[in-house]
Amino acid sequence: MSPRLVGAEQVIARCQQLARFSEDSAGTRRTFLSPPMREVHREITAWLQALGATVRIDAAGNLRGYYAGKPSAAPRLLIGSHLDTVPNAGAYDGVLGVVIAVALLAALDGEKLPFAIEVVGFSEEEGVRFGEPFIGSRALVGRLDDGLLNRQDANGIPVRQAIKDFGLAPKEIPEARLETNTLAYLEFHIEQGPVLEAAARPLGAVEAIAGQSRLKLTFLGRSNHAGTTPMHLRHDAVAAAAEWISAVEHLAQNVPGLVATVGKVEAKPGATNVIAGEVLLTLDVRHSSDKVRVRAVDDLIRKSEEIADRRGLKVHQGVMLDQAAVAMDPFLVSQIEEAIRQAGCEPHRMVSGAGHDAMILAEQIPAAMIFLRTPGGISHDPAESVAVEDVEKAIECGVHLLHHLASSPEFLKRT
Ligand code: GLV
Ligand code: MN
Ligand code: MN
């Protein structure tokens, strides 16, 4: 066995090692260009350089590791995922895809393919710090625009300033764009749901990624004394929000395939003996059909207005994201299925309910994803895990896939 090989156990150990680089001492939280991202870059850079790759951090904070092909002007294949996390995160969402990409380079053991491989560790996919996801991948497709660069975090720091604070130059963002000779983008990712486990399949081939809408809502009522204000004279923003949250759940329970989540609720002023005058909420709505998703969002906005009117409140809504569902590249999906079979597993075609950088890259280049079974379907939580045997299968599948693509005239003529 080559000393450079990175086995499944080492992949898992590396993910756990990176999970320790966090903004919080109690758990993993690593938002866009926060200080621990520098440590993550340092570790991954060392792993990639040891394999002969050259590494840079682009102006959007994405780590880009370039492993040359043969000839040196060969087109490139991107393999990656994101390095940011949600608060109180697990160790594998995103990071696993980058660490598997490194393991695939290691498995090549110096072999040069007719395409270069660029390992990409995206700076931001979760939308935690600025309320809008995909900052990293949007730079690659040329959509990291002024609107997003000016968006502020909870401390009033705009994306543009966060980039400068990390020592990067926003004016160089255009240089982060995809090279014209990029063949495709591949992403390994944990499923983050229970489908593969229920089907007893270690690996899945993603054929589409569900669209998603994200909104912010504010119910504005009247804050007042909790002891002296009779119930019929209140304009309680928490009560209005609670009624609306129930309506969100009810709608999603009654539309097949729809998922809708109110993930954040903030009542102001937030005291036991004060009726809340203001409540801020977030809404996340997803479906594989954009028509169904958009109709659900419209219905929920209307419902918020009806509730506010009836209770004598105002409500404001702001759309943070309206991301259409995206199909993965059919040729790559079939190649992935073949590679999964060669790794000794039965492939499972599926739709991803989670958003991924692949849906942004798919705007400009063929993109596809390989899912790894997620024990218990648990993700966005410290209990997130992955089985060593499944990571082994994923690496095996990835090696077969690279070799299939390397010998596929159909793939190589795609730029
Ligand atoms: C990303 O994890 C998402 O929210 O889908
Ligand atoms: Mn995530
Ligand atoms: Mn993810």
XYZ file of N, CA and C in Angstrom, residues 279-369:
273
model
N -41.809 40.160 16.803
C -41.223 38.820 16.685
C -40.596 38.677 15.303
N -39.336 38.251 15.292
C -38.634 37.985 14.034
C -38.601 36.483 13.832
N -38.910 36.054 12.609
C -38.918 34.614 12.310
C -38.211 34.356 10.988
N -37.714 33.161 10.834
C -37.228 32.746 9.518
C -38.103 31.611 9.020
N -38.231 31.532 7.696
C -38.997 30.456 7.069
C -38.144 29.824 5.979
N -38.127 28.487 5.954
C -37.384 27.731 4.939
C -38.384 26.759 4.323
N -38.583 26.860 3.002
C -39.567 26.009 2.311
C -38.883 25.302 1.147
N -39.090 23.978 1.038
C -38.421 23.232 -0.035
C -39.362 22.233 -0.707
N -39.164 22.058 -2.002
C -39.898 21.033 -2.764
C -39.153 20.787 -4.067
N -39.306 19.585 -4.619
C -38.622 19.320 -5.891
C -39.334 20.017 -7.053
N -40.602 20.398 -6.858
C -41.305 21.180 -7.895
C -41.295 22.656 -7.485
N -40.752 23.502 -8.355
C -40.711 24.938 -8.038
C -42.113 25.525 -7.937
N -43.035 24.969 -8.761
C -44.404 25.487 -8.751
C -45.044 25.269 -7.372
N -44.872 24.065 -6.852
C -45.460 23.747 -5.537
C -44.822 24.623 -4.457
N -43.504 24.781 -4.543
C -42.789 25.573 -3.519
C -43.248 27.033 -3.535
N -43.312 27.607 -4.738
C -43.667 29.030 -4.839
C -45.111 29.240 -4.365
N -45.986 28.280 -4.721
C -47.377 28.413 -4.271
C -47.440 28.347 -2.735
N -46.668 27.469 -2.149
C -46.677 27.344 -0.683
C -46.193 28.642 -0.025
N -45.144 29.221 -0.591
C -44.628 30.474 -0.012
C -45.691 31.566 -0.121
N -46.336 31.666 -1.286
C -47.394 32.683 -1.454
C -48.516 32.476 -0.435
N -48.911 31.206 -0.260
C -49.993 30.908 0.700
C -49.583 31.324 2.113
N -48.326 31.050 2.464
C -47.888 31.350 3.835
C -47.745 32.854 4.064
N -47.362 33.568 3.019
C -47.300 35.034 3.149
C -48.718 35.576 3.364
N -49.643 35.071 2.537
C -51.045 35.523 2.683
C -51.564 35.211 4.084
N -51.219 34.032 4.566
C -51.682 33.614 5.900
C -51.121 34.564 6.973
N -49.872 34.963 6.824
C -49.276 35.855 7.839
C -50.020 37.192 7.846
N -50.444 37.634 6.636
C -51.156 38.919 6.564
C -52.551 38.815 7.177
N -53.186 37.682 6.918
C -54.532 37.481 7.478
C -54.468 37.452 9.022
N -53.474 36.761 9.535
C -53.336 36.664 11.003
C -53.034 38.047 11.590
N -52.127 38.766 10.934
C -51.762 40.101 11.439
C -52.975 41.026 11.420
N -53.746 41.013 10.320
C -54.938 41.880 10.214
C -55.932 41.588 11.319
N -56.209 40.300 11.469
C -57.226 39.894 12.448
C -56.828 40.294 13.866
N -55.515 40.290 14.150
C -55.053 40.568 15.506
C -54.604 42.026 15.693
N -54.761 42.833 14.649
C -54.378 44.240 14.750
C -52.871 44.446 14.805
N -52.135 43.653 14.039
C -50.670 43.790 13.964
C -50.282 44.114 12.531
N -49.001 44.401 12.340
C -48.447 44.510 10.988
C -47.493 43.349 10.799
N -47.280 42.978 9.510
C -46.271 41.954 9.255
C -45.476 42.357 8.021
N -44.152 42.166 8.091
C -43.281 42.421 6.935
C -42.590 41.122 6.556
N -42.434 40.930 5.257
C -41.708 39.741 4.799
C -40.558 40.170 3.894
N -39.434 39.480 4.002
C -38.297 39.730 3.105
C -37.809 38.401 2.558
N -37.677 38.319 1.239
C -37.206 37.061 0.630
C -35.678 37.069 0.609
N -35.084 36.072 1.262
C -33.621 35.976 1.298
C -33.093 35.071 0.192
N -33.905 34.107 -0.206
C -33.438 33.149 -1.212
C -34.630 32.575 -1.947
N -34.496 32.493 -3.263
C -35.507 31.831 -4.089
C -34.716 31.013 -5.102
N -34.343 29.833 -4.679
C -33.435 28.992 -5.466
C -34.238 27.878 -6.139
N -34.214 27.862 -7.466
C -34.974 26.845 -8.202
C -34.368 25.463 -7.993
N -35.202 24.435 -8.167
C -34.703 23.056 -8.147
C -33.762 22.870 -9.338
N -32.787 21.992 -9.160
C -31.763 21.828 -10.196
C -31.568 20.351 -10.499
N -31.567 20.019 -11.799
C -31.296 18.632 -12.198
C -29.787 18.428 -12.291
N -29.327 17.275 -11.881
C -27.916 16.936 -12.052
C -27.701 16.436 -13.486
N -26.460 16.427 -13.925
C -26.146 16.057 -15.307
C -26.420 14.555 -15.537
N -27.326 14.213 -16.467
C -27.708 12.796 -16.640
C -26.527 11.882 -16.969
N -25.589 12.356 -17.787
C -24.430 11.517 -18.129
C -23.621 11.206 -16.862
N -23.359 12.234 -16.066
C -22.574 12.008 -14.837
C -23.329 11.110 -13.860
N -24.651 11.296 -13.782
C -25.434 10.459 -12.859
C -25.296 8.990 -13.261
N -25.354 8.712 -14.572
C -25.244 7.306 -14.986
C -23.823 6.787 -14.745
N -22.819 7.647 -14.915
C -21.437 7.227 -14.636
C -21.249 6.936 -13.138
N -21.902 7.745 -12.321
C -21.815 7.541 -10.868
C -22.468 6.205 -10.500
N -23.624 5.943 -11.085
C -24.301 4.660 -10.796
C -23.407 3.480 -11.168
N -22.764 3.604 -12.315
C -21.878 2.530 -12.772
C -20.715 2.358 -11.780
N -20.156 3.489 -11.336
C -19.019 3.433 -10.402
C -19.451 2.858 -9.048
N -20.678 3.160 -8.640
C -21.192 2.597 -7.371
C -21.294 1.075 -7.512
N -21.801 0.626 -8.656
C -21.900 -0.828 -8.905
C -20.512 -1.462 -8.855
N -19.544 -0.810 -9.497
C -18.192 -1.372 -9.522
C -17.590 -1.450 -8.122
N -18.077 -0.575 -7.240
C -17.598 -0.625 -5.849
C -18.348 -1.708 -5.061
N -19.207 -2.443 -5.758
C -19.879 -3.579 -5.120
C -21.187 -3.225 -4.438
N -21.758 -2.054 -4.754
C -23.013 -1.639 -4.105
C -24.094 -1.451 -5.161
N -25.331 -1.513 -4.707
C -26.454 -1.218 -5.595
C -26.729 0.282 -5.476
N -26.699 1.039 -6.586
C -26.926 2.493 -6.461
C -28.388 2.823 -6.170
N -28.610 3.968 -5.594
C -29.971 4.418 -5.302
C -30.092 5.845 -5.839
N -30.979 6.038 -6.819
C -31.187 7.390 -7.360
C -32.084 8.176 -6.440
N -31.761 9.404 -6.185
C -32.590 10.159 -5.240
C -32.527 11.666 -5.481
N -33.511 12.351 -4.894
C -33.539 13.818 -4.916
C -32.976 14.306 -3.588
N -32.136 15.316 -3.625
C -31.606 15.880 -2.378
C -32.548 16.955 -1.849
N -32.932 16.826 -0.592
C -33.746 17.863 0.041
C -32.868 19.001 0.533
N -31.610 18.702 0.808
C -30.674 19.744 1.260
C -30.140 20.495 0.052
N -29.779 21.733 0.275
C -29.143 22.534 -0.774
C -27.655 22.222 -0.810
N -27.059 22.357 -1.968
C -25.630 22.056 -2.104
C -24.991 22.990 -3.117
N -23.666 23.158 -2.982
C -22.945 23.989 -3.947
C -23.148 23.479 -5.372
N -23.385 22.168 -5.511
C -23.581 21.593 -6.850
C -24.723 22.290 -7.597
N -25.717 22.794 -6.861
C -26.845 23.418 -7.566
C -26.445 24.778 -8.150
N -25.433 25.391 -7.582
C -24.939 26.662 -8.127
C -24.009 26.382 -9.315
N -23.086 25.432 -9.138
C -22.154 25.102 -10.222
C -22.913 24.613 -11.459
N -24.053 23.905 -11.225
C -24.835 23.340 -12.336
C -25.370 24.425 -13.276
N -25.360 25.692 -12.823
C -25.785 26.782 -13.717
C -24.844 26.884 -14.919
N -23.580 26.474 -14.725
C -22.608 26.690 -15.807
C -21.878 25.454 -16.292
N -21.778 24.432 -15.458
C -21.070 23.226 -15.901
C -21.863 21.988 -15.448
N -21.646 20.846 -16.125
C -22.315 19.630 -15.664
C -21.912 19.344 -14.218
N -22.893 19.021 -13.382
C -22.598 18.771 -11.966
C -23.356 17.537 -11.508
N -22.778 16.842 -10.547
C -23.456 15.663 -9.990
C -22.943 15.393 -8.589
N -23.720 14.602 -7.844
C -23.375 14.345 -6.437
C -23.492 12.867 -6.093
